[in-house]
Tab-separated table of C-alpha atoms and ligand atoms in Angstrom:
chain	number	residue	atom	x	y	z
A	152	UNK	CA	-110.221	-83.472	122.837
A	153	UNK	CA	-108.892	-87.075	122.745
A	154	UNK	CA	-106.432	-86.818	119.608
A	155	UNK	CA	-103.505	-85.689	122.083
A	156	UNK	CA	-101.325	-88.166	120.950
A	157	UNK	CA	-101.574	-87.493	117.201
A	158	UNK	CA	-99.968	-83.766	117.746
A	159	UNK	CA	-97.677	-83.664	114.856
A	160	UNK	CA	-95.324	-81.090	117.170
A	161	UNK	CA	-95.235	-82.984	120.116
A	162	UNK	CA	-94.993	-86.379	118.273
A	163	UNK	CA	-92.018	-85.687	116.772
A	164	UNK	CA	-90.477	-84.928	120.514
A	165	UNK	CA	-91.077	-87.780	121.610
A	166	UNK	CA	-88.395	-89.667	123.969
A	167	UNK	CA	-86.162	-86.641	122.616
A	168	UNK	CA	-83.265	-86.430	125.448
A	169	UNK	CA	-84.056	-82.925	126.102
A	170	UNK	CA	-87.325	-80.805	125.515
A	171	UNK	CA	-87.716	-77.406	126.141
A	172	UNK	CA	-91.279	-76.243	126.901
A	173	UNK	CA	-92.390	-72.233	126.998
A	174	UNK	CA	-96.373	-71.551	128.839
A	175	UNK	CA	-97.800	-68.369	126.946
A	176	UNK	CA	-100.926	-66.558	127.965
A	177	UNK	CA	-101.260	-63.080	128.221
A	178	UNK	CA	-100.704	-61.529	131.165
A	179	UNK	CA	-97.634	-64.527	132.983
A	180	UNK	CA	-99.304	-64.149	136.125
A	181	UNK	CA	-102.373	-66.436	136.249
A	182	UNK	CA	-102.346	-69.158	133.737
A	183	UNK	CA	-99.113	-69.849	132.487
A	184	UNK	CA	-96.735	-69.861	135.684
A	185	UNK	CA	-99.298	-72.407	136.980
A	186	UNK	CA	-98.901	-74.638	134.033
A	187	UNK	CA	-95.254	-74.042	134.587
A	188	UNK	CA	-95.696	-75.310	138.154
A	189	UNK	CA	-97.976	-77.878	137.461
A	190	UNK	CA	-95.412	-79.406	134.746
A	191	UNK	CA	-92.475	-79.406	136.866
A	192	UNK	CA	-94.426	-81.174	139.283
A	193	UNK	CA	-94.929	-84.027	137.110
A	194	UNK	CA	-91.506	-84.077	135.770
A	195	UNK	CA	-90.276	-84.485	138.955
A	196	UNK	CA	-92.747	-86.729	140.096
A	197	UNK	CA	-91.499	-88.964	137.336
A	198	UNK	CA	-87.905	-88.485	138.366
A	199	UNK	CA	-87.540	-87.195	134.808
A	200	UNK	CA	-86.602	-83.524	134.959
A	201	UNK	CA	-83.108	-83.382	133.547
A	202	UNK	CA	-84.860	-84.109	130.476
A	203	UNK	CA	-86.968	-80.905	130.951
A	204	UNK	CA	-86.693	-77.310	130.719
A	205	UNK	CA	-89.693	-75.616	131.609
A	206	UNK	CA	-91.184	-71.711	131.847
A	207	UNK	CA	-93.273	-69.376	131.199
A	208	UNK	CA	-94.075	-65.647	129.513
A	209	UNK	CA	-96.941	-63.437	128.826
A	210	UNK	CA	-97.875	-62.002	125.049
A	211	UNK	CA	-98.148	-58.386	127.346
A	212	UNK	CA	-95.823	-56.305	129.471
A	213	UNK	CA	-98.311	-55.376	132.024
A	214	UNK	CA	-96.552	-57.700	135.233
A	215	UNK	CA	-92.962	-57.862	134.361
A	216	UNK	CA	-90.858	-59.118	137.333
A	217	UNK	CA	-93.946	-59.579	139.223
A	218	UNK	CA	-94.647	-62.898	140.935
A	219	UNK	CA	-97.785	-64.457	139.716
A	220	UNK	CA	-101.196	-63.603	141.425
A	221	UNK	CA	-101.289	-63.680	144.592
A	222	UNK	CA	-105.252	-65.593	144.485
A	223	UNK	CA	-102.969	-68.317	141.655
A	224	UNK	CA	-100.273	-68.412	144.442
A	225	UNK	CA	-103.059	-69.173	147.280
A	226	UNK	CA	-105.099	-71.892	145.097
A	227	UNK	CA	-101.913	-73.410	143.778
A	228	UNK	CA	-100.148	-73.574	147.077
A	229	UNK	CA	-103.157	-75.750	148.755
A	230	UNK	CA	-102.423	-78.355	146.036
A	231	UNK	CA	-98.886	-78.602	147.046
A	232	UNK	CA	-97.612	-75.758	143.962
A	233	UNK	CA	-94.839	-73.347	145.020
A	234	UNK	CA	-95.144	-70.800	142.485
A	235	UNK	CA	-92.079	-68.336	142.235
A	236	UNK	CA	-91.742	-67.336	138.847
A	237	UNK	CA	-91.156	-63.917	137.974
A	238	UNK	CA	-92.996	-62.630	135.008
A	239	UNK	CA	-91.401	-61.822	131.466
A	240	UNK	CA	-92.778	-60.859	128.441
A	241	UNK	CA	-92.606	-63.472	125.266
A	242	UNK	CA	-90.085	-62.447	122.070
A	243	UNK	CA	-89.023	-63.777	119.238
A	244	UNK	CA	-85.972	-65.388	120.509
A	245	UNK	CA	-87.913	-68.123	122.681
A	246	UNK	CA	-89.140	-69.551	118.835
A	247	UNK	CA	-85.056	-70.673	118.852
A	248	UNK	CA	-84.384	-71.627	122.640
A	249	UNK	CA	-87.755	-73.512	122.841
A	250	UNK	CA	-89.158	-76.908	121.415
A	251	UNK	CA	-92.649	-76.226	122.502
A	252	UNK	CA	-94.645	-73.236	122.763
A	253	UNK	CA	-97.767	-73.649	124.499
A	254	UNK	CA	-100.717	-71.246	124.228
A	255	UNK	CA	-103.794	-71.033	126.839
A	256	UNK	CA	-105.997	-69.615	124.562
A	257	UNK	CA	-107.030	-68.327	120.804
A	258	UNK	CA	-105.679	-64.671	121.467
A	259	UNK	CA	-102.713	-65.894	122.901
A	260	UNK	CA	-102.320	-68.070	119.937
A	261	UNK	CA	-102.908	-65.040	117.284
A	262	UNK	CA	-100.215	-62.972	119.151
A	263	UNK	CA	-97.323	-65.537	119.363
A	264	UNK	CA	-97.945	-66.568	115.592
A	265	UNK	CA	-97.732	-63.154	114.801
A	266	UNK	CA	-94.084	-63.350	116.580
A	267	UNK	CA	-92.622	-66.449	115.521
A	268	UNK	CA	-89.770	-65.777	112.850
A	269	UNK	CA	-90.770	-67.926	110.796
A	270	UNK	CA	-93.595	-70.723	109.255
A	271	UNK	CA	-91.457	-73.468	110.956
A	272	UNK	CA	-91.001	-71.981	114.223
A	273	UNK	CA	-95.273	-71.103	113.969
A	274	UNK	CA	-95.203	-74.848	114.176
A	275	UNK	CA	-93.836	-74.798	117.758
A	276	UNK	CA	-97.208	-73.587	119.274
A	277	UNK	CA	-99.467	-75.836	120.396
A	278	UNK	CA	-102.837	-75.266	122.392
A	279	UNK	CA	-102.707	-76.512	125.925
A	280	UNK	CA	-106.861	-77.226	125.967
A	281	UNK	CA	-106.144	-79.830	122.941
A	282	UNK	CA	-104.248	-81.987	125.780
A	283	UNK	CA	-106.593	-81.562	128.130
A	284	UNK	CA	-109.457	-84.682	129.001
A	285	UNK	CA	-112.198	-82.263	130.341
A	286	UNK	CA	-111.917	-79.861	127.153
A	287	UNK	CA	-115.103	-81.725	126.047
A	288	UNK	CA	-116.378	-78.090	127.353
A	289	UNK	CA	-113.260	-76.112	127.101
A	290	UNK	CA	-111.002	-75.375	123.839
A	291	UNK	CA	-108.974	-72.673	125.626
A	292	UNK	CA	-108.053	-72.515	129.205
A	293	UNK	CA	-110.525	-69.431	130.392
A	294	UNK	CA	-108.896	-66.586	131.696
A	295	UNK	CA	-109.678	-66.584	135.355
A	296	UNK	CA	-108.174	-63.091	136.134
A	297	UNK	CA	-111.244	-61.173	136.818
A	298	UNK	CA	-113.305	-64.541	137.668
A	299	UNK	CA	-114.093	-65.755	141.494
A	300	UNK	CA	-112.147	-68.549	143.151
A	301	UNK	CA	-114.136	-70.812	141.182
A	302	UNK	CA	-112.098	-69.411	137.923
A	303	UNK	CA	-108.528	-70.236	139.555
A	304	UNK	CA	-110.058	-73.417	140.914
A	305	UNK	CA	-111.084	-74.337	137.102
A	306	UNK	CA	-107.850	-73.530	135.689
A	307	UNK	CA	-106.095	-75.858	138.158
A	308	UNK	CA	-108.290	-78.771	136.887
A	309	UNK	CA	-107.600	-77.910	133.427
A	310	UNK	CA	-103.907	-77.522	133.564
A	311	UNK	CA	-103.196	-80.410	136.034
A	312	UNK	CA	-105.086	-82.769	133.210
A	313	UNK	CA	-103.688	-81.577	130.439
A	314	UNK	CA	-99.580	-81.559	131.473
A	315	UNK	CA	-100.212	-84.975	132.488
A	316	UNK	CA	-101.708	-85.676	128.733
A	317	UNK	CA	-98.749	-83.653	127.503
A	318	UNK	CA	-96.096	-85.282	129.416
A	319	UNK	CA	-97.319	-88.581	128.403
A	320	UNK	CA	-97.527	-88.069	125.030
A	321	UNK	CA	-93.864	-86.761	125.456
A	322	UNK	CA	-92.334	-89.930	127.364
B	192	LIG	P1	-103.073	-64.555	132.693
B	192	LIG	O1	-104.208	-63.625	133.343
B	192	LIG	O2	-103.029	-64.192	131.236
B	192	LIG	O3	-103.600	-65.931	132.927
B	192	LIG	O4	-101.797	-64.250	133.436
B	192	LIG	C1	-104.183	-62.227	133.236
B	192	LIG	C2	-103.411	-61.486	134.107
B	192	LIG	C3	-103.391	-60.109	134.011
B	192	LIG	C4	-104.162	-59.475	133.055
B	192	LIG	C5	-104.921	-60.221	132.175
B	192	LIG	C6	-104.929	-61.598	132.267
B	192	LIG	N1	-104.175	-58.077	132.972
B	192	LIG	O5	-104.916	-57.529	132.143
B	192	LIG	O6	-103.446	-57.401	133.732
């Protein structure tokens, strides 16, 4: 997708002093704590992390308190990610304390609209393929869970591309 920069959502955040930004997929132990890692790595790269707050949750209640998976930990550690999140489970209140929510893929999406107080706060989610450069293939960031090392390995492309497309079109 190559529109990233015409996100309505993330337009209007733009150069905002602070932005908070909320991961979603479905289990918070694969996909999203990596995107959280992944972000904060960029933030900080860009000495702009004050201006951040960044986390993650899962739509289910299968992991809670667990660290993310150990295979996620082992592929994101060997590109320099420290991933120590503990898992939590999404609710309603994150539509309030959040400026972005960001969703890894079409079920995720379904659940968290079916969530969000309200029509405006429905507005909050975003899809994190849309910001992604090699989504020519991929409109939702696969779930890699019961995939090989080749699944974790994909994700990692997917999400490093796509925070950097998001945290440019944020600056
Ligand atoms: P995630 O992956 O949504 O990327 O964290 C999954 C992790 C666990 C399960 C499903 C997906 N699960 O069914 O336990």
């Amino acid at each position: 997708m190559t529109n990233f920069n015409e996100n309505q959502t993330v337009y209007s955040l733009r150069g905002k002093d602070k932005i908070k930004i909320l991961f979603v997929c479905l289990g918070n132990i694969c996909r999203s704590p990596a995107a959280e890692g992944v972000m904060k790595a960029i933030v900080d790269e860009n000495n702009d992390s004050a201006r951040f707050e960044i986390d993650s949750a899962g739509t289910g209640n299968y992991h809670i308190g667990d660290l993310p998976d150990h295979r996620m930990r082992i592929h994101a550690q060997r590109r320099g990610y420290n991933l120590t999140h503990r898992c939590r489970q999404v609710n309603p209140s994150d539509f309030e304390d959040f400026d972005l929510i960001v969703a890894m893929d079409e079920s995720n999406r379904r659940n968290l609209q079916r969530i969000a107080p309200t029509l405006e706060d429905e507005k909050k989610i975003i899809m994190m393929a849309d910001f992604a450069d090699l989504a020519t293939r991929y409109d939702h960031i696969p779930d890699p869970y019961y995939e090989g090392a080749e699944g974790f390995e994909l994700v990692l492309d997917l999400l490093e591309s796509a925070c950097n497309n998001l945290y440019y079109a944020l600056k």
